[in-house]
CSV table of C-alpha atoms (C1' of nucleotides) in Angstrom, one decimal:
chain,number,residue,atom,x,y,z
A,1,MET,CA,39.8,45.3,90.9
A,2,LEU,CA,41.4,46.6,87.7
A,3,THR,CA,45.1,45.5,88.3
A,4,SER,CA,46.1,46.8,84.9
A,5,VAL,CA,47.8,49.8,83.4
A,6,ASP,CA,46.6,51.7,80.1
A,7,PRO,CA,50.0,50.4,77.7
A,8,ASP,CA,49.6,53.2,75.5
A,9,LEU,CA,50.2,56.2,78.7
A,10,ILE,CA,53.6,54.2,79.3
A,11,ARG,CA,54.7,53.6,76.2
A,12,VAL,CA,54.4,57.5,75.2
A,13,LEU,CA,56.7,57.8,79.2
A,14,GLY,CA,58.8,55.3,78.0
A,15,ASP,CA,60.7,57.5,76.0
A,16,PRO,CA,63.1,59.5,77.4
A,17,LEU,CA,63.1,63.1,76.4
A,18,ARG,CA,59.4,62.7,77.0
A,19,LEU,CA,60.1,61.8,80.5
A,20,ARG,CA,62.5,65.0,80.7
A,21,ILE,CA,59.9,67.0,79.5
A,22,VAL,CA,57.6,65.6,81.9
A,23,ALA,CA,60.3,65.8,84.9
A,24,LEU,CA,60.7,69.6,83.3
A,25,LEU,CA,56.8,70.5,83.4
A,26,ALA,CA,56.3,69.1,87.2
A,27,ARG,CA,58.5,72.0,88.0
A,28,GLU,CA,57.3,74.9,86.4
A,29,THR,CA,55.0,75.8,83.3
A,30,LEU,CA,57.3,76.3,80.1
A,31,CYS,CA,57.0,76.6,76.5
A,32,THR,CA,58.5,75.6,73.9
A,33,THR,CA,61.7,77.5,73.6
A,34,HIS,CA,62.6,77.2,77.5
A,35,LEU,CA,62.5,73.4,76.7
A,36,VAL,CA,64.6,74.2,73.9
A,37,GLU,CA,66.8,75.3,76.4
A,38,GLU,CA,66.6,73.2,78.9
A,39,THR,CA,66.7,69.8,77.1
A,40,GLY,CA,69.2,70.9,73.9
A,41,ALA,CA,66.7,69.1,71.8
A,42,LYS,CA,65.8,70.7,68.3
A,43,GLN,CA,62.5,72.5,68.2
A,44,THR,CA,61.0,70.2,65.2
A,45,ASN,CA,61.8,67.1,67.2
A,46,LEU,CA,60.5,69.2,71.0
A,47,SER,CA,57.5,69.9,68.7
A,48,ASN,CA,56.7,66.5,67.7
A,49,HIS,CA,57.2,64.8,71.5
A,50,LEU,CA,54.6,67.5,72.8
A,51,LYS,CA,52.2,66.6,70.0
A,52,VAL,CA,52.6,63.3,71.1
A,53,LEU,CA,52.4,63.9,74.9
A,54,ARG,CA,49.3,66.4,74.1
A,55,GLU,CA,47.4,63.3,72.3
A,56,ALA,CA,47.9,61.4,75.2
A,57,GLY,CA,46.5,63.4,77.4
A,58,VAL,CA,50.0,64.1,79.5
A,59,VAL,CA,50.2,67.7,79.3
A,60,GLU,CA,48.2,70.5,78.0
A,61,THR,CA,48.8,73.9,76.1
A,62,GLU,CA,48.0,77.4,77.0
A,63,PRO,CA,48.4,79.8,74.5
A,64,CYS,CA,50.0,83.2,75.6
A,65,GLY,CA,50.4,85.9,72.5
A,66,ARG,CA,52.8,83.8,69.9
A,67,PHE,CA,54.3,81.6,73.1
A,68,THR,CA,52.9,78.6,74.0
A,69,TYR,CA,53.0,77.2,77.5
A,70,TYR,CA,52.7,73.6,78.6
A,71,LYS,CA,51.6,72.1,81.9
A,72,LEU,CA,51.0,68.6,83.3
A,73,ARG,CA,48.1,67.8,83.8
A,74,PRO,CA,48.6,65.8,87.2
A,75,GLU,CA,45.6,63.7,87.3
A,76,VAL,CA,47.2,61.8,84.5
A,77,LEU,CA,50.3,60.7,86.8
A,78,ALA,CA,48.3,60.4,90.2
A,79,GLY,CA,45.9,57.9,88.3
A,80,LEU,CA,49.3,56.3,87.0
A,81,SER,CA,50.4,56.5,90.5
A,82,GLU,CA,47.2,54.4,91.4
A,83,GLN,CA,47.4,52.1,88.9
A,84,PHE,CA,51.0,50.8,89.4
A,85,ALA,CA,50.2,51.2,93.6
A,86,ALA,CA,47.2,48.5,93.1
A,87,LEU,CA,49.3,45.7,90.9
A,88,ALA,CA,51.9,45.7,93.4
A,89,GLU,CA,49.8,45.3,96.0
A,90,SER,CA,47.9,42.2,94.1
A,91,ALA,CA,51.4,41.6,93.3
A,92,ARG,CA,52.0,41.4,97.4
A,93,SER,CA,48.9,39.6,98.4
A,94,ALA,CA,49.6,36.9,95.7
A,95,ALA,CA,52.7,36.1,96.5
A,96,GLY,CA,52.0,32.5,97.2
A,97,ASN,CA,49.5,31.6,94.7
A,98,LYS,CA,51.6,29.4,92.3
A,99,ARG,CA,49.9,27.4,89.8
A,100,ALA,CA,50.5,24.1,90.0
A,101,CYS,CA,52.7,22.8,87.2
A,102,PRO,CA,50.8,21.1,84.2
B,1,MET,CA,63.4,65.6,95.5
B,2,LEU,CA,64.0,63.6,92.7
B,3,THR,CA,60.4,64.5,90.2
B,4,SER,CA,62.3,62.1,87.9
B,5,VAL,CA,61.1,58.4,86.8
B,6,ASP,CA,63.9,56.0,86.0
B,7,PRO,CA,63.1,56.1,82.2
B,8,ASP,CA,64.7,52.0,81.2
B,9,LEU,CA,62.0,50.7,84.0
B,10,ILE,CA,59.1,52.8,82.0
B,11,ARG,CA,60.1,51.8,78.7
B,12,VAL,CA,60.1,48.1,79.4
B,13,LEU,CA,57.1,48.2,80.8
B,14,GLY,CA,55.9,50.5,77.5
B,15,ASP,CA,55.5,46.8,76.0
B,16,PRO,CA,52.4,45.6,75.7
B,17,LEU,CA,52.8,42.0,76.0
B,18,ARG,CA,55.2,42.6,78.5
B,19,LEU,CA,52.4,44.6,80.6
B,20,ARG,CA,50.4,41.9,80.5
B,21,ILE,CA,52.6,39.5,81.6
B,22,VAL,CA,52.7,42.3,84.6
B,23,ALA,CA,49.2,41.7,85.1
B,24,LEU,CA,49.0,38.0,85.0
B,25,LEU,CA,51.9,37.5,87.5
B,26,ALA,CA,50.1,40.3,89.8
B,27,ARG,CA,47.6,37.2,90.2
B,28,GLU,CA,49.4,34.2,90.6
B,29,THR,CA,53.1,33.3,89.7
B,30,LEU,CA,53.5,31.1,86.8
B,31,CYS,CA,56.3,29.2,84.8
B,32,THR,CA,56.7,29.7,81.4
B,33,THR,CA,54.1,27.4,79.7
B,34,HIS,CA,51.1,29.0,81.9
B,35,LEU,CA,52.2,32.1,80.2
B,36,VAL,CA,52.4,30.8,76.3
B,37,GLU,CA,48.4,29.3,77.5
B,38,GLU,CA,47.6,32.4,78.8
B,39,THR,CA,48.8,34.9,76.1
B,40,GLY,CA,49.0,32.4,73.3
B,41,ALA,CA,52.2,33.6,72.3
B,42,LYS,CA,55.1,31.7,71.4
B,43,GLN,CA,57.8,30.1,73.6
B,44,THR,CA,60.5,32.0,72.0
B,45,ASN,CA,58.8,35.1,72.2
B,46,LEU,CA,57.9,35.0,75.4
B,47,SER,CA,61.0,34.0,77.2
B,48,ASN,CA,63.1,36.9,75.1
B,49,HIS,CA,60.4,39.5,77.1
B,50,LEU,CA,60.8,37.2,80.5
B,51,LYS,CA,64.7,38.0,79.6
B,52,VAL,CA,64.2,41.9,79.8
B,53,LEU,CA,61.6,41.6,82.7
B,54,ARG,CA,64.2,39.8,84.5
B,55,GLU,CA,67.1,42.4,83.3
B,56,ALA,CA,64.8,45.5,84.8
B,57,GLY,CA,64.5,44.0,88.2
B,58,VAL,CA,60.5,43.5,87.4
B,59,VAL,CA,60.5,40.0,88.0
B,60,GLU,CA,63.0,37.2,89.5
B,61,THR,CA,62.4,33.2,88.9
B,62,GLU,CA,62.2,30.3,91.0
B,63,PRO,CA,63.5,27.0,89.6
B,64,CYS,CA,60.6,24.2,90.2
B,65,GLY,CA,62.1,21.3,88.9
B,66,ARG,CA,62.2,21.5,85.4
B,67,PHE,CA,60.1,24.8,85.4
B,68,THR,CA,60.6,28.1,86.1
B,69,TYR,CA,58.4,29.7,88.1
B,70,TYR,CA,58.1,33.8,87.4
B,71,LYS,CA,57.1,36.1,90.0
B,72,LEU,CA,56.9,40.0,90.7
B,73,ARG,CA,58.8,42.1,92.9
B,74,PRO,CA,56.0,44.2,94.0
B,75,GLU,CA,58.8,47.2,95.5
B,76,VAL,CA,59.5,48.4,92.4
B,77,LEU,CA,55.9,48.4,91.1
B,78,ALA,CA,55.6,50.2,94.5
B,79,GLY,CA,59.0,52.5,93.6
B,80,LEU,CA,57.2,53.7,90.1
B,81,SER,CA,53.9,54.5,92.3
B,82,GLU,CA,55.3,56.6,94.5
B,83,GLN,CA,57.6,58.2,91.6
B,84,PHE,CA,55.0,59.1,89.8
B,85,ALA,CA,52.8,60.4,92.9
B,86,ALA,CA,55.9,62.5,93.7
B,87,LEU,CA,55.5,63.7,90.0
B,88,ALA,CA,51.8,64.7,90.4
B,89,GLU,CA,52.1,66.6,93.5
B,90,SER,CA,55.3,68.5,92.4
B,91,ALA,CA,53.0,68.8,89.6
B,92,ARG,CA,50.0,69.8,91.4
B,93,SER,CA,52.0,72.4,93.3
B,94,ALA,CA,53.9,73.9,90.8
B,95,ALA,CA,51.0,74.3,88.5
B,96,GLY,CA,51.3,78.0,89.0
B,97,ASN,CA,55.0,78.7,88.6
B,98,LYS,CA,55.0,80.0,84.9
B,99,ARG,CA,58.4,81.2,83.6
B,100,ALA,CA,58.8,84.7,81.6
B,101,CYS,CA,58.3,84.5,78.2
B,102,PRO,CA,62.0,85.1,77.0
C,1,DC,C1',50.1,95.2,54.4
C,2,DG,C1',55.4,92.9,54.7
C,3,DC,C1',58.7,91.2,58.3
C,4,DT,C1',60.1,88.5,62.4
C,5,DG,C1',59.8,85.3,65.6
C,6,DG,C1',57.5,81.0,67.7
C,7,DT,C1',55.5,76.7,66.5
C,8,DA,C1',53.5,73.2,64.0
C,9,DT,C1',53.3,69.7,60.1
C,10,DC,C1',55.4,67.1,56.7
C,11,DA,C1',59.1,63.3,54.1
C,12,DG,C1',62.2,61.2,54.4
C,13,DC,C1',65.9,58.4,56.8
C,14,DA,C1',68.5,55.3,60.0
C,15,DG,C1',68.4,52.7,64.2
C,16,DG,C1',66.6,49.7,67.0
C,17,DC,C1',63.1,46.5,68.9
C,18,DG,C1',59.8,43.0,68.8
C,19,DG,C1',58.2,38.7,65.9
C,20,DT,C1',60.5,33.8,64.9
C,21,DG,C1',62.3,29.8,63.6
C,22,DA,C1',66.6,27.2,64.6
C,23,DT,C1',69.4,25.5,68.1
C,24,DG,C1',71.6,24.3,72.5
C,25,DT,C1',71.5,23.4,77.3
C,26,DG,C1',69.8,20.7,81.6
C,27,DA,C1',66.7,18.3,84.4
C,28,DA,C1',63.2,14.3,85.4
C,29,DA,C1',61.2,10.2,83.2
C,30,DG,C1',61.4,5.3,81.0
D,1,DC,C1',71.5,6.3,78.8
D,2,DT,C1',68.3,7.9,75.9
D,3,DT,C1',64.2,10.5,75.5
D,4,DT,C1',61.2,13.8,76.4
D,5,DC,C1',60.0,18.4,77.9
D,6,DA,C1',60.6,23.1,79.4
D,7,DC,C1',63.1,27.1,78.7
D,8,DA,C1',67.0,29.4,76.9
D,9,DT,C1',70.0,31.5,73.4
D,10,DC,C1',71.3,32.5,68.7
D,11,DA,C1',70.6,34.9,64.0
D,12,DC,C1',67.9,36.8,60.9
D,13,DC,C1',64.0,40.3,59.0
D,14,DG,C1',60.7,43.6,58.8
D,15,DC,C1',58.4,47.5,60.7
D,16,DC,C1',57.8,51.0,63.8
D,17,DT,C1',59.4,55.3,66.1
D,18,DG,C1',62.6,58.6,66.7
D,19,DC,C1',65.3,62.6,64.6
D,20,DT,C1',66.0,65.8,61.0
D,21,DG,C1',65.6,69.5,57.7
D,22,DA,C1',62.5,71.8,54.7
D,23,DT,C1',58.4,74.4,54.7
D,24,DA,C1',54.3,75.9,56.5
D,25,DC,C1',51.0,78.5,59.8
D,26,DC,C1',50.2,82.6,63.2
D,27,DA,C1',50.6,86.3,66.1
D,28,DG,C1',52.4,90.5,66.9
D,29,DC,C1',55.1,94.2,65.4
D,30,DG,C1',56.9,98.0,62.2
DNA sequence: CGCTGGTATCAGCAGGCGGTGATGTGAAAG
DNA sequence: CTTTCACATCACCGCCTGCTGATACCAGCG
């Protein structure tokens, strides 16, 4: 039983703008220009966040001419979902386990 | 369709120590003293993090004499799991939706 | 070629957040 | 009542991180 979640991955998704990017990419594959339009953030800022998401394995790039398309890697999100589900189930079954007061 | 996750909740879980606390509470209900033993963190530090977790609705308290027991609220974790699952599924089905280059 | 436009990298700055020590509070023990 | 212990709150500091402007890179187009 794992009952643990990767802290780095959650931290990466903890940023509001990054989470917004993920939500947008969950609907369609977009390039940086589209994300600039949708979020209103500066291109530099987005590029930084996209780098973080890339290094965390959340998104992957697909060059298309001079554009760079970003798409989600659903396995990562699905893995997170499973880990949280495992945590929730563990919490449910352990609701009564109360360690004695010292 | 929501395809979105509460940023605040994820940010709260993004901290390594808080995540560790959640993992420990997923196994058994504990009071602050136990958490101090398990994590090795200072009591003040833990109290701060527990306050954050409490205000985020992740944990709930149960006074027992002069001890305060902390237990997880599984619904919150289950909700997160569902939201991530929805995001993953949305990402899977939208894998081919590529917006035209501007 | 040189130019243009899309994207990535770098350096710097400012705000936020986690860690810590001192202190307050409230309940049981003596 | 006084002491003790579990826990919370407050104030402060240092660092991390996100935002920004300048700049470099790279692909297509003339």
